[in-house]
Tab-separated table of C-alpha atoms and ligand atoms in Angstrom:
chain	number	residue	atom	x	y	z
A	1	MET	CA	39.189	78.279	27.369
A	2	GLU	CA	36.528	79.457	29.716
A	3	LEU	CA	33.670	77.693	31.371
A	4	LEU	CA	31.198	79.626	29.268
A	5	ASP	CA	32.912	78.301	26.151
A	6	PHE	CA	32.738	74.805	27.550
A	7	ALA	CA	28.982	75.266	28.019
A	8	LYS	CA	28.616	75.362	24.227
A	9	THR	CA	30.314	72.027	23.581
A	10	ASP	CA	28.721	68.663	22.818
A	11	THR	CA	30.318	67.276	25.958
A	12	ALA	CA	28.511	69.923	28.014
A	13	ALA	CA	25.251	68.969	26.303
A	14	ARG	CA	25.818	65.337	27.284
A	15	LEU	CA	26.487	66.334	30.908
A	16	ARG	CA	23.282	68.404	30.934
A	17	ALA	CA	21.290	65.507	29.519
A	18	ALA	CA	22.683	63.168	32.184
A	19	ALA	CA	21.935	65.717	34.926
A	20	LYS	CA	18.388	66.075	33.634
A	21	ARG	CA	17.829	62.335	33.919
A	22	GLY	CA	19.387	62.418	37.387
A	23	ALA	CA	22.052	60.151	35.939
A	24	LEU	CA	25.172	62.233	36.412
A	25	SER	CA	27.630	59.849	38.064
A	26	HIS	CA	29.028	60.729	41.484
A	27	ALA	CA	32.478	59.723	40.256
A	28	LEU	CA	33.761	61.273	37.049
A	29	ILE	CA	37.146	61.371	35.377
A	30	PHE	CA	37.740	64.325	33.071
A	31	SER	CA	40.485	63.216	30.716
A	32	GLY	CA	42.056	64.302	27.446
A	33	SER	CA	43.550	67.573	26.318
A	34	GLY	CA	40.509	69.846	26.709
A	35	ASP	CA	39.871	72.180	29.632
A	36	ARG	CA	39.336	69.542	32.291
A	37	VAL	CA	38.942	71.921	35.231
A	38	SER	CA	36.258	74.012	33.510
A	39	ALA	CA	34.432	70.806	32.659
A	40	ALA	CA	34.624	69.642	36.281
A	41	ARG	CA	33.372	73.018	37.516
A	42	TYR	CA	30.510	72.823	35.026
A	43	ALA	CA	29.555	69.350	36.280
A	44	ALA	CA	29.773	70.617	39.872
A	45	ALA	CA	27.352	73.399	38.934
A	46	ALA	CA	25.036	70.742	37.475
A	47	MET	CA	25.145	68.956	40.846
A	48	GLU	CA	24.315	72.085	42.848
A	49	CYS	CA	22.035	73.979	40.449
A	50	THR	CA	18.541	74.669	41.746
A	51	ALA	CA	16.959	75.294	38.337
A	52	GLU	CA	15.197	72.685	36.264
A	53	SER	CA	17.722	72.654	33.436
A	54	LYS	CA	21.042	71.949	35.152
A	55	PRO	CA	23.361	73.809	35.214
A	56	CYS	CA	21.520	77.036	34.409
A	57	LEU	CA	24.670	79.120	35.113
A	58	ALA	CA	22.430	81.855	36.504
A	59	CYS	CA	20.955	80.715	39.846
A	60	PRO	CA	22.804	81.634	43.058
A	61	ALA	CA	24.174	78.083	43.416
A	62	CYS	CA	25.591	78.061	39.875
A	63	ARG	CA	27.088	81.506	40.328
A	64	LYS	CA	28.838	80.464	43.523
A	65	VAL	CA	30.284	77.401	41.824
A	66	MET	CA	31.525	79.542	38.933
A	67	GLN	CA	33.131	81.995	41.336
A	68	ASP	CA	34.716	79.113	43.295
A	69	ILE	CA	32.961	80.222	46.482
A	70	HIS	CA	30.328	77.491	46.856
A	71	PRO	CA	30.818	76.025	50.351
A	72	ASP	CA	30.005	72.510	49.154
A	73	VAL	CA	32.339	72.439	46.167
A	74	THR	CA	35.945	71.890	47.174
A	75	PHE	CA	39.112	71.875	45.129
A	76	VAL	CA	41.339	69.413	46.948
A	77	ARG	CA	44.768	71.029	47.000
A	78	ASP	CA	47.911	70.861	49.028
A	79	ALA	CA	49.983	73.942	48.385
A	80	GLU	CA	52.713	72.854	50.766
A	81	HIS	CA	53.613	69.571	49.114
A	82	LYS	CA	54.415	68.350	45.647
A	83	GLU	CA	52.151	65.383	46.139
A	84	LEU	CA	48.821	65.469	47.928
A	85	SER	CA	49.692	64.545	51.502
A	86	ILE	CA	47.781	61.700	53.083
A	87	ASP	CA	46.728	64.087	55.856
A	88	THR	CA	45.012	66.310	53.304
A	89	VAL	CA	43.159	63.319	51.897
A	90	ARG	CA	42.134	62.148	55.359
A	91	ALA	CA	40.900	65.623	56.279
A	92	MET	CA	38.934	65.664	53.058
A	93	ARG	CA	37.457	62.253	53.859
A	94	ALA	CA	36.339	63.483	57.289
A	95	ASP	CA	34.777	66.524	55.647
A	96	ALA	CA	32.898	64.329	53.174
A	97	PHE	CA	30.951	62.760	56.027
A	98	ILE	CA	29.653	66.134	57.192
A	99	ARG	CA	26.406	66.923	55.410
A	100	PRO	CA	26.365	69.689	52.771
A	101	ASN	CA	26.161	73.252	54.090
A	102	GLU	CA	23.636	74.616	51.658
A	103	GLY	CA	23.731	72.555	48.478
A	104	ALA	CA	22.224	69.197	47.638
A	105	ARG	CA	25.633	67.578	47.152
A	106	LYS	CA	29.208	67.837	48.271
A	107	VAL	CA	31.614	67.872	45.377
A	108	TYR	CA	35.360	67.308	45.568
A	109	ILE	CA	37.453	68.244	42.563
A	110	PHE	CA	40.979	66.929	42.066
A	111	GLU	CA	42.315	69.237	39.405
A	112	ASP	CA	45.597	67.410	38.900
A	113	CYS	CA	45.566	63.698	39.613
A	114	THR	CA	49.298	63.326	38.970
A	115	ILE	CA	49.806	64.585	42.544
A	116	LEU	CA	47.808	61.692	44.040
A	117	THR	CA	49.993	58.986	45.584
A	118	GLU	CA	48.967	55.345	45.669
A	119	LYS	CA	48.218	55.732	49.363
A	120	ASP	CA	46.003	58.760	48.622
A	121	GLN	CA	44.192	56.813	45.974
A	122	ASN	CA	43.482	53.858	48.212
A	123	VAL	CA	41.787	56.148	50.725
A	124	LEU	CA	39.862	57.797	47.898
A	125	LEU	CA	38.836	54.447	46.461
A	126	LYS	CA	37.050	53.519	49.693
A	127	LEU	CA	35.353	56.898	49.727
A	128	VAL	CA	34.206	56.616	46.116
A	129	GLU	CA	32.833	53.157	46.892
A	130	GLU	CA	31.331	53.679	50.305
A	131	GLY	CA	31.073	57.420	50.844
A	132	PRO	CA	27.794	59.180	51.623
A	133	ALA	CA	25.298	59.330	48.757
A	134	TYR	CA	25.499	63.118	48.531
A	135	ALA	CA	29.270	63.122	47.915
A	136	ALA	CA	30.717	63.371	44.410
A	137	PHE	CA	34.312	63.106	43.229
A	138	PHE	CA	35.654	64.608	40.041
A	139	PHE	CA	39.128	63.621	38.933
A	140	CYS	CA	40.970	65.634	36.287
A	141	ALA	CA	43.778	63.818	34.500
A	142	GLU	CA	45.010	64.232	30.954
A	143	ASN	CA	45.886	60.552	31.020
A	144	PRO	CA	43.497	58.580	33.255
A	145	ALA	CA	46.160	55.870	33.676
A	146	VAL	CA	47.633	57.997	36.498
A	147	LEU	CA	44.676	56.720	38.522
A	148	LEU	CA	44.546	53.189	39.899
A	149	GLN	CA	42.558	50.787	37.787
A	150	THR	CA	40.318	50.152	40.800
A	151	ILE	CA	39.337	53.843	40.907
A	152	ARG	CA	38.948	54.074	37.145
A	153	SER	CA	36.598	51.118	37.092
A	154	ARG	CA	34.243	52.951	39.469
A	155	CYS	CA	34.214	56.212	37.537
A	156	VAL	CA	32.606	57.383	34.337
A	157	GLU	CA	35.223	58.880	32.033
A	158	VAL	CA	34.459	62.121	30.206
A	159	LYS	CA	36.986	62.577	27.397
A	160	LEU	CA	37.656	66.164	26.408
A	161	SER	CA	39.113	67.504	23.223
A	162	PRO	CA	40.338	71.079	22.790
A	163	THR	CA	37.245	73.227	22.575
A	164	VAL	CA	38.214	75.202	19.528
A	165	GLU	CA	36.964	72.261	17.492
A	166	GLU	CA	33.782	71.737	19.445
A	167	GLY	CA	32.647	75.100	20.713
A	168	GLY	CA	32.699	78.058	18.428
A	169	ALA	CA	31.149	81.458	18.249
A	170	PRO	CA	27.563	82.124	19.274
A	171	ASP	CA	25.204	82.122	16.361
A	172	GLU	CA	24.746	85.407	14.533
A	173	ARG	CA	21.071	85.638	15.360
A	174	ALA	CA	21.748	85.158	19.071
A	175	LEU	CA	24.312	87.926	18.951
A	176	GLU	CA	21.841	90.195	17.186
A	177	LEU	CA	19.053	89.475	19.670
A	178	ALA	CA	21.403	90.089	22.617
A	179	ARG	CA	22.481	93.361	20.996
A	180	LEU	CA	18.859	94.430	20.546
A	181	ILE	CA	18.102	93.557	24.172
A	182	ALA	CA	21.050	95.691	25.261
A	183	GLU	CA	20.814	98.578	22.854
A	184	GLY	CA	17.694	98.301	20.730
A	185	SER	CA	14.223	99.730	21.009
A	186	ARG	CA	11.012	97.814	21.571
A	187	ALA	CA	10.154	98.322	17.901
A	188	SER	CA	13.526	97.023	16.683
A	189	ARG	CA	13.154	93.855	18.748
A	190	ALA	CA	9.620	93.293	17.480
A	191	ALA	CA	10.827	93.775	13.904
A	192	PHE	CA	13.694	91.321	14.393
A	193	LEU	CA	11.399	88.630	15.800
A	194	ALA	CA	8.751	89.226	13.130
A	195	LYS	CA	11.400	88.915	10.432
A	196	LEU	CA	12.451	85.515	11.787
A	197	GLU	CA	8.931	84.277	11.231
A	198	THR	CA	9.023	85.284	7.583
A	199	GLN	CA	12.427	83.592	7.212
A	200	LYS	CA	10.786	80.248	7.984
A	201	VAL	CA	13.104	79.383	10.856
A	202	THR	CA	12.671	75.927	12.362
A	203	ARG	CA	12.079	75.023	15.981
A	204	ASP	CA	15.727	73.923	16.204
A	205	ASP	CA	16.839	77.344	14.931
A	206	LEU	CA	14.684	78.985	17.567
A	207	SER	CA	16.016	76.713	20.260
A	208	SER	CA	19.618	77.625	19.420
A	209	LEU	CA	18.675	81.307	19.195
A	210	PHE	CA	17.210	81.225	22.717
A	211	GLU	CA	20.100	79.173	24.084
A	212	GLY	CA	22.786	81.291	22.407
A	213	THR	CA	21.204	84.492	23.679
A	214	ARG	CA	20.793	82.988	27.137
A	215	LEU	CA	24.511	82.150	27.285
A	216	LEU	CA	25.430	85.698	26.295
A	217	LEU	CA	23.206	87.081	29.060
A	218	SER	CA	24.721	84.546	31.484
A	219	SER	CA	28.158	85.852	30.502
A	220	ALA	CA	27.007	89.378	31.260
A	221	LEU	CA	25.548	88.341	34.615
A	222	LEU	CA	28.577	86.308	35.656
A	223	GLY	CA	30.830	89.155	34.558
A	224	GLN	CA	28.999	91.269	37.141
A	225	TYR	CA	30.079	88.741	39.751
A	226	GLY	CA	33.704	88.848	38.693
A	227	VAL	CA	33.758	85.654	36.607
A	228	SER	CA	35.911	86.136	33.517
A	229	VAL	CA	33.973	86.501	30.281
A	230	PRO	CA	35.293	85.056	26.993
A	231	GLU	CA	37.126	87.798	25.084
A	232	ARG	CA	34.737	87.440	22.164
A	233	ASP	CA	31.673	88.155	24.334
A	234	LEU	CA	33.180	91.051	26.287
A	235	ARG	CA	31.663	93.916	24.349
A	236	ILE	CA	28.122	92.575	24.291
A	237	ALA	CA	28.398	91.449	27.937
A	238	ARG	CA	29.383	94.969	29.008
A	239	SER	CA	26.620	96.497	26.972
A	240	LEU	CA	24.017	94.131	28.462
A	241	ALA	CA	25.281	94.750	31.976
A	242	SER	CA	25.050	98.506	31.567
A	243	ARG	CA	21.514	98.359	30.167
A	244	LEU	CA	19.974	95.747	32.486
A	245	THR	CA	20.028	95.353	36.257
A	246	LYS	CA	21.040	91.968	37.636
A	247	ALA	CA	17.380	91.225	38.383
A	248	LYS	CA	16.379	91.996	34.809
A	249	LEU	CA	19.256	89.975	33.417
A	250	LEU	CA	18.125	87.050	35.553
A	251	GLY	CA	14.495	87.487	34.527
A	252	THR	CA	15.445	87.531	30.857
A	253	ILE	CA	17.710	84.497	31.289
A	254	ASP	CA	14.786	82.608	32.862
A	255	LEU	CA	12.500	83.677	30.045
A	256	LEU	CA	14.977	82.500	27.397
A	257	GLN	CA	15.332	79.201	29.230
A	258	ASP	CA	11.558	78.788	29.341
A	259	TYR	CA	11.239	79.413	25.645
A	260	ARG	CA	14.135	77.148	24.775
A	261	ASN	CA	12.403	74.387	26.743
A	262	LYS	CA	9.169	75.068	24.880
A	263	CYS	CA	11.020	74.395	21.633
A	264	THR	CA	11.481	70.771	22.651
A	265	TYR	CA	7.712	70.342	22.423
A	266	ASN	CA	5.730	70.454	19.265
A	267	VAL	CA	5.004	74.164	19.342
A	268	GLY	CA	4.495	76.370	16.307
A	269	VAL	CA	7.291	78.791	15.458
A	270	GLY	CA	4.931	81.745	14.913
A	271	PRO	CA	3.057	81.557	18.231
A	272	THR	CA	6.337	80.895	20.067
A	273	LEU	CA	7.948	83.999	18.595
A	274	GLY	CA	4.808	86.040	19.272
A	275	GLY	CA	4.606	84.910	22.888
A	276	PHE	CA	8.287	85.531	23.392
A	277	ALA	CA	8.086	89.047	21.931
A	278	VAL	CA	5.336	89.996	24.387
A	279	GLU	CA	6.965	88.434	27.443
A	280	LEU	CA	10.363	89.867	26.578
A	281	GLU	CA	9.010	93.416	26.684
A	282	GLU	CA	7.265	92.693	29.983
A	283	THR	CA	10.560	91.486	31.415
A	284	LEU	CA	12.773	94.303	30.155
B	301	ZN	ZN1	21.738	76.962	38.319
């Protein structure tokens, strides 16, 4: 499972909704048998994202989180020991009190909580309770019972199931639109969008078309930065990346995001499609 697959799940939608309300907890436990680390990385991107709809997976902050090079997102590891040494935890605690380098938050991800000793956890508990407001702590544990009850009671648990059930392939229309952006002509794109209007698509259909296409373009963009692209999206991602510069990919991603947001208001399908068709050609 890849982060971009996780982005399509219901759990990801709930994280986005919480981030939008500014209600994403600073202490999260990612539990269950799904891809906990991708989920934690996604939530970290939501914390650092500079776009309105968090995480956009396209802004510089999101891209750095996805590439694991964001200076304010730390995977707490201890390669030299089987368990996380108390020195590592103390060093991490000291680091947490230094303000973020460039992001809004400092995020610490514990990708395997079975390596946390009781001593580690007691230090972490204090930090979760009394740490600086900008600090966030994401714990990944298949079974959250490996964490002390006192820590668990201060965290919000996000239960993950294997994504095959939740995620799924991008919708056919999104794939077609992405293909036309990569390989089609202006006339073929106009025809595709005009046809949608005659097919009486709903605002929800449009919203998932824009979002599905946006995710495919995000895949293409992130692929350019060395982030692995889901196997299924590889061909279209390569095609998009060869047709569009990074700047144009970004511009189109922003446009798709704008139009997806418009779909949450009571806009007409026809005018939305018409406006999108014009702006798309201006962007490409
Ligand atoms: Zn972003």
